[in-house]
Short mmCIF file of N, CA and C in Angstrom, two decimals:
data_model
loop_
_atom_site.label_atom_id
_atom_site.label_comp_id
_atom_site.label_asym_id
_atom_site.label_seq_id
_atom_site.Cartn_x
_atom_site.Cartn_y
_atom_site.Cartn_z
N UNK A 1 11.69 20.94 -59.82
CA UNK A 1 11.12 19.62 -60.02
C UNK A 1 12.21 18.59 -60.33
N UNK A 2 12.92 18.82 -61.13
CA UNK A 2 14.53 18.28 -61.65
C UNK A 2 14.69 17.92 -60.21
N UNK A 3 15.04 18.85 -59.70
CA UNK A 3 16.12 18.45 -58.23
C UNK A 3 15.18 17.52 -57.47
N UNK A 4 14.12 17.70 -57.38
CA UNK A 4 13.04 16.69 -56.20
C UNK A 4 13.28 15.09 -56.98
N UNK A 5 13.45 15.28 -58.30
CA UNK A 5 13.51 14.07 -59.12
C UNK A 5 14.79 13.70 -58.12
N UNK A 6 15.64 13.81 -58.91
CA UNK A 6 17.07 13.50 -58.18
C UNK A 6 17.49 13.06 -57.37
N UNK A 7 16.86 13.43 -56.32
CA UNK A 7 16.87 13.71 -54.92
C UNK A 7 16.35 11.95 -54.67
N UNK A 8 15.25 11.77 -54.95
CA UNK A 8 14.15 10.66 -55.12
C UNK A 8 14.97 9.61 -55.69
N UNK A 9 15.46 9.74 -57.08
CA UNK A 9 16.26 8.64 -57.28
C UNK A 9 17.51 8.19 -56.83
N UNK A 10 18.25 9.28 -56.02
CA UNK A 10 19.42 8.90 -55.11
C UNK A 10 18.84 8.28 -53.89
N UNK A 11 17.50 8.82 -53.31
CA UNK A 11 17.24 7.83 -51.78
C UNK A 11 17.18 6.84 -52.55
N UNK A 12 16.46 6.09 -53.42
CA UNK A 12 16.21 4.94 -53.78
C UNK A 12 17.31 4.45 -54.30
N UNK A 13 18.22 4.69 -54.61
CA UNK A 13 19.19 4.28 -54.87
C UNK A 13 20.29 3.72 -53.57
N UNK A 14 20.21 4.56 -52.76
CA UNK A 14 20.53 4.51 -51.12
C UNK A 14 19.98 3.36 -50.65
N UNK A 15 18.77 3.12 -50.76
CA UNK A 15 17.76 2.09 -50.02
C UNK A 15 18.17 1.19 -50.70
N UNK A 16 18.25 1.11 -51.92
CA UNK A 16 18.21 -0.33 -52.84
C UNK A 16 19.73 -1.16 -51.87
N UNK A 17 20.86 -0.04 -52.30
CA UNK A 17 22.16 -0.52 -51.29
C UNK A 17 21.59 -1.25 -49.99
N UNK A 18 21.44 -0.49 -48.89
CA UNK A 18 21.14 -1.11 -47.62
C UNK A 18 20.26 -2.29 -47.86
N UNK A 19 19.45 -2.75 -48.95
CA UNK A 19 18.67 -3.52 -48.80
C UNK A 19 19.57 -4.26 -49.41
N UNK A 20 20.37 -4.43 -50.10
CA UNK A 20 21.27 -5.23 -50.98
C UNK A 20 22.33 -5.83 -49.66
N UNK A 21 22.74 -4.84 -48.57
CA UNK A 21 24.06 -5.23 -48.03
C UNK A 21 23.76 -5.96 -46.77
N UNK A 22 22.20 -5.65 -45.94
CA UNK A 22 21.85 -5.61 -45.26
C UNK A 22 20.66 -6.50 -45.27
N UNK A 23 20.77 -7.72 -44.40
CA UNK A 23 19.92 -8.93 -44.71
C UNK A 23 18.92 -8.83 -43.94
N UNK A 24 18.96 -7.66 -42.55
CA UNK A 24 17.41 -7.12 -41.70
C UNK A 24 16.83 -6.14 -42.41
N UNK A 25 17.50 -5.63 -43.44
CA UNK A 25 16.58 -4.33 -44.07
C UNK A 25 15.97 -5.46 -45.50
N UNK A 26 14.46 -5.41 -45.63
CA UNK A 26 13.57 -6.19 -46.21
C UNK A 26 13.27 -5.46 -47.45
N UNK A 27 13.38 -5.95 -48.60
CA UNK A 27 12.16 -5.31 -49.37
C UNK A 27 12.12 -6.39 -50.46
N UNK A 28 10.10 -7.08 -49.99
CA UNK A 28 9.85 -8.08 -50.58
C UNK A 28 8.66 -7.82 -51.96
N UNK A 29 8.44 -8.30 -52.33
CA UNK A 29 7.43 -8.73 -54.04
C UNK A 29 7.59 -9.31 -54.91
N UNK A 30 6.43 -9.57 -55.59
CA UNK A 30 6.55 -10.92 -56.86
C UNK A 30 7.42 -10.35 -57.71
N UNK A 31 7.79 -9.31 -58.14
CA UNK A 31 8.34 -9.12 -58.92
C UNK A 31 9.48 -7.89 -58.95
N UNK A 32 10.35 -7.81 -60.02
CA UNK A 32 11.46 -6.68 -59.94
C UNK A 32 10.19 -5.80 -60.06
N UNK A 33 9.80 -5.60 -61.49
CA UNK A 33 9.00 -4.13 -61.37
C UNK A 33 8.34 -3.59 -59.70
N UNK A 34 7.73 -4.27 -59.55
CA UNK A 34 7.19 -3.98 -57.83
C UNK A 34 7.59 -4.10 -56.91
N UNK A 35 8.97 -4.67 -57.07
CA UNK A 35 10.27 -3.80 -55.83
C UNK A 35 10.45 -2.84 -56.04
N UNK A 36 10.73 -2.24 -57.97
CA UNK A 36 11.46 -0.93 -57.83
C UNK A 36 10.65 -0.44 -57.68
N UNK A 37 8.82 -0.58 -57.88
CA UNK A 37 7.97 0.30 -57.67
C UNK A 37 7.70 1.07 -56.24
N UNK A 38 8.27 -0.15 -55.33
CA UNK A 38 8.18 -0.07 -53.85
C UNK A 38 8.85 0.82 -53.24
N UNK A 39 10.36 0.49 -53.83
CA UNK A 39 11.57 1.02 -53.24
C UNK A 39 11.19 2.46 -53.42
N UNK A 40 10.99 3.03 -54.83
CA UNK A 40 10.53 4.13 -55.10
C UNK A 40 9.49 5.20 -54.03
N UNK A 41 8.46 4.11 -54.02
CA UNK A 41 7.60 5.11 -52.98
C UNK A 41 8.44 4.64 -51.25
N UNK A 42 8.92 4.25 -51.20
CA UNK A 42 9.51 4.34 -49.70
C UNK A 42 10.73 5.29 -49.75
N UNK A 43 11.42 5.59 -51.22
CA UNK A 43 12.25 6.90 -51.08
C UNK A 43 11.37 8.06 -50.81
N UNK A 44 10.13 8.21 -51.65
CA UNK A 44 9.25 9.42 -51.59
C UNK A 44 9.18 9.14 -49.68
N UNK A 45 8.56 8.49 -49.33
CA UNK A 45 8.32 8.51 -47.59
C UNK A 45 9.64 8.48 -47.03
N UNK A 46 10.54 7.93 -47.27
CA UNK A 46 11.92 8.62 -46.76
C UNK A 46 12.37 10.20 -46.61
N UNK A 47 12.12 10.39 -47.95
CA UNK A 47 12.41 11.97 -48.38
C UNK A 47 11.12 12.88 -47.54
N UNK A 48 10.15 12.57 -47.26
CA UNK A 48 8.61 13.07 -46.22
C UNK A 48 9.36 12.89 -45.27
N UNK A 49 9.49 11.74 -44.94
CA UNK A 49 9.88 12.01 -43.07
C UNK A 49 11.36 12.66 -43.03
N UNK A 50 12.34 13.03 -43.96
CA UNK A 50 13.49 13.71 -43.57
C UNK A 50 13.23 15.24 -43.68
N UNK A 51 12.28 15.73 -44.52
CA UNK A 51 12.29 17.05 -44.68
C UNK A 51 11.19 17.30 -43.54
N UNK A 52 9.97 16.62 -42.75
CA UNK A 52 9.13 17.03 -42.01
C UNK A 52 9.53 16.50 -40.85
N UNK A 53 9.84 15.88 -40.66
CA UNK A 53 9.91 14.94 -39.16
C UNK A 53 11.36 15.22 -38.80
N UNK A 54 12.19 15.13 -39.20
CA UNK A 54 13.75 15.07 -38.93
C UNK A 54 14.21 16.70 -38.49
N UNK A 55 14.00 18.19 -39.10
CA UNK A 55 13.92 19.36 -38.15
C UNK A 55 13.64 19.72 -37.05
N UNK A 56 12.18 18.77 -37.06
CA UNK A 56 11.92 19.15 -35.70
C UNK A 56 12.48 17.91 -34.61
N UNK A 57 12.55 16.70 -34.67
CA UNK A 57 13.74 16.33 -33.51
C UNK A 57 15.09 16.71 -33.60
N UNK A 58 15.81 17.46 -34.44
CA UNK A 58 17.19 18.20 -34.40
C UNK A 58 16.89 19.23 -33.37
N UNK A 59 15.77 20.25 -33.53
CA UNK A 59 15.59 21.28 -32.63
C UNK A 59 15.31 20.45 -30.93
N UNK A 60 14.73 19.90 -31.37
CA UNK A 60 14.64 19.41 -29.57
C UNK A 60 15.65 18.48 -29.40
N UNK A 61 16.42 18.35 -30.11
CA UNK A 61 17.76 17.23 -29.22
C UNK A 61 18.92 18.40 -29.48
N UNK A 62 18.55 19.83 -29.74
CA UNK A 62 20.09 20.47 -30.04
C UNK A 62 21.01 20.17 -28.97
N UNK A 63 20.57 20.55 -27.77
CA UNK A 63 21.92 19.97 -26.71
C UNK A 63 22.20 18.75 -26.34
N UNK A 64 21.70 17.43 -27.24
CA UNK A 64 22.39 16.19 -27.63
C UNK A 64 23.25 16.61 -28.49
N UNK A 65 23.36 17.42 -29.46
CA UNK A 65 23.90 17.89 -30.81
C UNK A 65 25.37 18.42 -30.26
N UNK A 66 25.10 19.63 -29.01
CA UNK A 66 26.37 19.79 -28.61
C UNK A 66 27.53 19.04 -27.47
N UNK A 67 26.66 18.29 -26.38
CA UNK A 67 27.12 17.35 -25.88
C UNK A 67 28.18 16.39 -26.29
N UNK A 68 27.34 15.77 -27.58
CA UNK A 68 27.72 14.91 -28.43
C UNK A 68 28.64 15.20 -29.44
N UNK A 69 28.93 15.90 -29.74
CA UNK A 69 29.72 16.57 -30.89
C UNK A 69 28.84 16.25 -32.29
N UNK A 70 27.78 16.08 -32.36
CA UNK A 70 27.05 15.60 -33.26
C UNK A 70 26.73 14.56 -33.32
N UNK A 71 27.89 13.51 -32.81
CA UNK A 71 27.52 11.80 -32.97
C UNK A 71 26.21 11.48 -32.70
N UNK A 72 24.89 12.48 -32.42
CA UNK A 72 23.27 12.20 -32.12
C UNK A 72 23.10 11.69 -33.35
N UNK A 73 23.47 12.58 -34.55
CA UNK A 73 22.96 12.50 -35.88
C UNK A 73 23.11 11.02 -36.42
N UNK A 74 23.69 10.32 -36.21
CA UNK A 74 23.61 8.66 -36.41
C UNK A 74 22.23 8.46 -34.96
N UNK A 75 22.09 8.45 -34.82
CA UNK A 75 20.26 7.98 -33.83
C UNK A 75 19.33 8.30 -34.08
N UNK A 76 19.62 9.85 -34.61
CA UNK A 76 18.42 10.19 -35.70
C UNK A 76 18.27 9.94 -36.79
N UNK A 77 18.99 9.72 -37.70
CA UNK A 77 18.86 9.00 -38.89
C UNK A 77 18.55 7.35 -38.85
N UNK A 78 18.96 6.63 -37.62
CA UNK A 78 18.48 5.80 -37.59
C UNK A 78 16.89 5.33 -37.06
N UNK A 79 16.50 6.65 -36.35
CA UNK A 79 15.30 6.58 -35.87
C UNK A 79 14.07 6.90 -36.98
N UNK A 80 14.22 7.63 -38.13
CA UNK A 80 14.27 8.60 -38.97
C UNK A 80 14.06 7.50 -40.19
N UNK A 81 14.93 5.99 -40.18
CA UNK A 81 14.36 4.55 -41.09
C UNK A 81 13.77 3.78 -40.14
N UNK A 82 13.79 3.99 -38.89
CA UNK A 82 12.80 3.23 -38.55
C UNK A 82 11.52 3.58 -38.29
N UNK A 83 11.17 4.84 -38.91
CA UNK A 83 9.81 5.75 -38.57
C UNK A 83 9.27 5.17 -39.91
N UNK A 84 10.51 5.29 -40.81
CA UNK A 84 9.70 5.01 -42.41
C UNK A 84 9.62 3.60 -42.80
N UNK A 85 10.20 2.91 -41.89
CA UNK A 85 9.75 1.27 -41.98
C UNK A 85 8.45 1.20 -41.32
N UNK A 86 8.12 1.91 -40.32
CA UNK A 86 6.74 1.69 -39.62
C UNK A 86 6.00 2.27 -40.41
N UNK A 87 6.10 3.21 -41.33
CA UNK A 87 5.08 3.90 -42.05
C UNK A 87 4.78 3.17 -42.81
N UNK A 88 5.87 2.29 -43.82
CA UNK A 88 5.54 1.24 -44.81
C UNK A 88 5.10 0.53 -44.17
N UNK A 89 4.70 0.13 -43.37
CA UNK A 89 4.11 -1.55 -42.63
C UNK A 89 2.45 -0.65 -42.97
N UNK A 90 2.56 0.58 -42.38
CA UNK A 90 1.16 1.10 -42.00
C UNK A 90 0.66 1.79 -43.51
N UNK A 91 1.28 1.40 -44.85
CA UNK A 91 1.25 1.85 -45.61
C UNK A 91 0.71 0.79 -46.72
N UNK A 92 1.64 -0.64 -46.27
CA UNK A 92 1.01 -1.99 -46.87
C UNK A 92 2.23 -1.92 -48.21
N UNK A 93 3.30 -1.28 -47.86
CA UNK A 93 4.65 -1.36 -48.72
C UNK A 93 6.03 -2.38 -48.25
N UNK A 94 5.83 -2.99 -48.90
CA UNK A 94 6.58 -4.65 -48.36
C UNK A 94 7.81 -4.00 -48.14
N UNK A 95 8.50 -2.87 -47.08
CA UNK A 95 9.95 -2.48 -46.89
C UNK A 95 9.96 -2.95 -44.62
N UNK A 96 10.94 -3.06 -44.55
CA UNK A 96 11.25 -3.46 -43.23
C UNK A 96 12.40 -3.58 -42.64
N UNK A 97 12.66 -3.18 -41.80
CA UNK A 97 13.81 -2.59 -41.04
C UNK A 97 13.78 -2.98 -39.83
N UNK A 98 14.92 -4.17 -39.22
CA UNK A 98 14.58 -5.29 -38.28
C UNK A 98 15.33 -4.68 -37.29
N UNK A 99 14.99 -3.69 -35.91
CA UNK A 99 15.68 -3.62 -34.95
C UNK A 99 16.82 -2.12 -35.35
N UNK A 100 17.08 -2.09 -34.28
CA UNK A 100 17.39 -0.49 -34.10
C UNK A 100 19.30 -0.42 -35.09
N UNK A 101 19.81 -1.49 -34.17
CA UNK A 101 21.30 -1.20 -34.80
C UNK A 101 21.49 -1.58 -36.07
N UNK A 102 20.64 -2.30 -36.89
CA UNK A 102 20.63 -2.56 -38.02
C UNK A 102 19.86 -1.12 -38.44
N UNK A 103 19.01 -0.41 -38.32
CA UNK A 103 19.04 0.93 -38.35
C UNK A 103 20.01 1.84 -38.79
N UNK A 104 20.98 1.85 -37.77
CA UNK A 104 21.74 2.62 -37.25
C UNK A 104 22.77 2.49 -38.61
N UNK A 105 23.36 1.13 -38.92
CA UNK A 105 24.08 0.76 -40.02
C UNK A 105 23.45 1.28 -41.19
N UNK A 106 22.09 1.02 -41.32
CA UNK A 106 21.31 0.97 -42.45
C UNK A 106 21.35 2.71 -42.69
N UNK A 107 21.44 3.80 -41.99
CA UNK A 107 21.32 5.22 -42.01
C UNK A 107 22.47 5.42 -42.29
N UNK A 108 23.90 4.83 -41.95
CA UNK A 108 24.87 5.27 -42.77
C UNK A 108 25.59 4.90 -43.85
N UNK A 109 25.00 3.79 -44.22
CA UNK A 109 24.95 3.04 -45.52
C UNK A 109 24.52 4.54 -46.72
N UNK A 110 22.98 4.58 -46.33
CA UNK A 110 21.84 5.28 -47.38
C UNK A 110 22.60 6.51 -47.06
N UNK A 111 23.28 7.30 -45.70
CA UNK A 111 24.02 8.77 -45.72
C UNK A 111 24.92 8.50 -46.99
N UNK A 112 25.92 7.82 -47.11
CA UNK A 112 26.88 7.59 -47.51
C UNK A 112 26.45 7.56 -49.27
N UNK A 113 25.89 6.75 -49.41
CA UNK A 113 25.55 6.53 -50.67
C UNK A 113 24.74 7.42 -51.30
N UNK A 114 23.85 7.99 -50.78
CA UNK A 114 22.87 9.31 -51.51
C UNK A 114 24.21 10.55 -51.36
N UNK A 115 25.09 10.80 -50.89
CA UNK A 115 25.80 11.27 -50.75
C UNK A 115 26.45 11.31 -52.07
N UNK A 116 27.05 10.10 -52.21
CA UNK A 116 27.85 10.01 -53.54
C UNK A 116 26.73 10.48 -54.61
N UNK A 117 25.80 9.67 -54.68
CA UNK A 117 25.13 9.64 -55.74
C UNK A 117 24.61 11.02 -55.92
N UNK A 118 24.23 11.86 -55.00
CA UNK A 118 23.99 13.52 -55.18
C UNK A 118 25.27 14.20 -55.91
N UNK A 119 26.60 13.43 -55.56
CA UNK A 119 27.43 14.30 -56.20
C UNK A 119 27.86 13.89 -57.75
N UNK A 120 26.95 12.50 -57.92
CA UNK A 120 27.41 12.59 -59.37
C UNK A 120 25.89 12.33 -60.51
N UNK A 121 24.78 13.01 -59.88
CA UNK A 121 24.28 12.68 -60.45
C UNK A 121 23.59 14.37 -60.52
N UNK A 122 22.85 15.01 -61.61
CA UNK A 122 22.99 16.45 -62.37
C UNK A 122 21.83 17.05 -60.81
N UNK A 123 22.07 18.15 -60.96
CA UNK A 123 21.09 18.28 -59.58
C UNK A 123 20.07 19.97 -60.43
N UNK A 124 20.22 20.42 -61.42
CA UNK A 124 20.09 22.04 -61.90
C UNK A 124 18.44 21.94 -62.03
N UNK A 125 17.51 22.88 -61.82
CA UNK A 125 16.40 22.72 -61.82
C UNK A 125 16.17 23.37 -63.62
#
């Protein structure tokens, strides 16, 4: 449970960045509390569509995977925020993600940064 915590507050922590650096990635409300409330549940639907949705297009793009030397994995991660920006629209969670290459930036922003933040933040269940 610890680690799912964690996990949750590093995407959101990820997202908050891209939304901070990144003037097409949206996240609007009256107030701080109900941004962070927002940001929060769009990490939870981040963290849903990476553990359910994101395996199974790895398996069907594996020979993009080897073609590519991997470089797919930036298209899927960018496809991967733009699934969870459409989910928030269809969700009624003020987050938005304008266009694909702002995507694309926006997925290695949140790689990068949940990255760090996994490594310094306690992970032990």
């Amino acid at each position: 449970m610890m680690n799912f915590l964690v996990k949750t507050i590093a995407n959101a922590g990820a997202l908050w960045v891209a939304v901070w650096l990144l003037q097409d990635i949206t996240l609007t409300g009256d107030s701080t509390g109900k941004k962070a409330w927002t940001l929060v549940l769009v990490a939870l639907l981040f963290g849903l569509v990476n553990s359910v949705v994101k395996p199974v297009v790895k398996l069907l793009t594996l020979p993009l995977f080897i073609l590519t030397l991997g470089l797919i994995t930036l298209v899927i991660n960018a496809s991967m925020l733009l699934l969870t920006s459409w989910l928030a629209d269809k969700l009624d969670l003020s987050f938005h993600v304008e266009g694909f290459w702002t995507a694309v930036l926006g997925a290695l922003i949140i790689s990068i940064v949940s990255w760090a933040l996994n490594l310094v933040l306690p992970d032990k269940d």
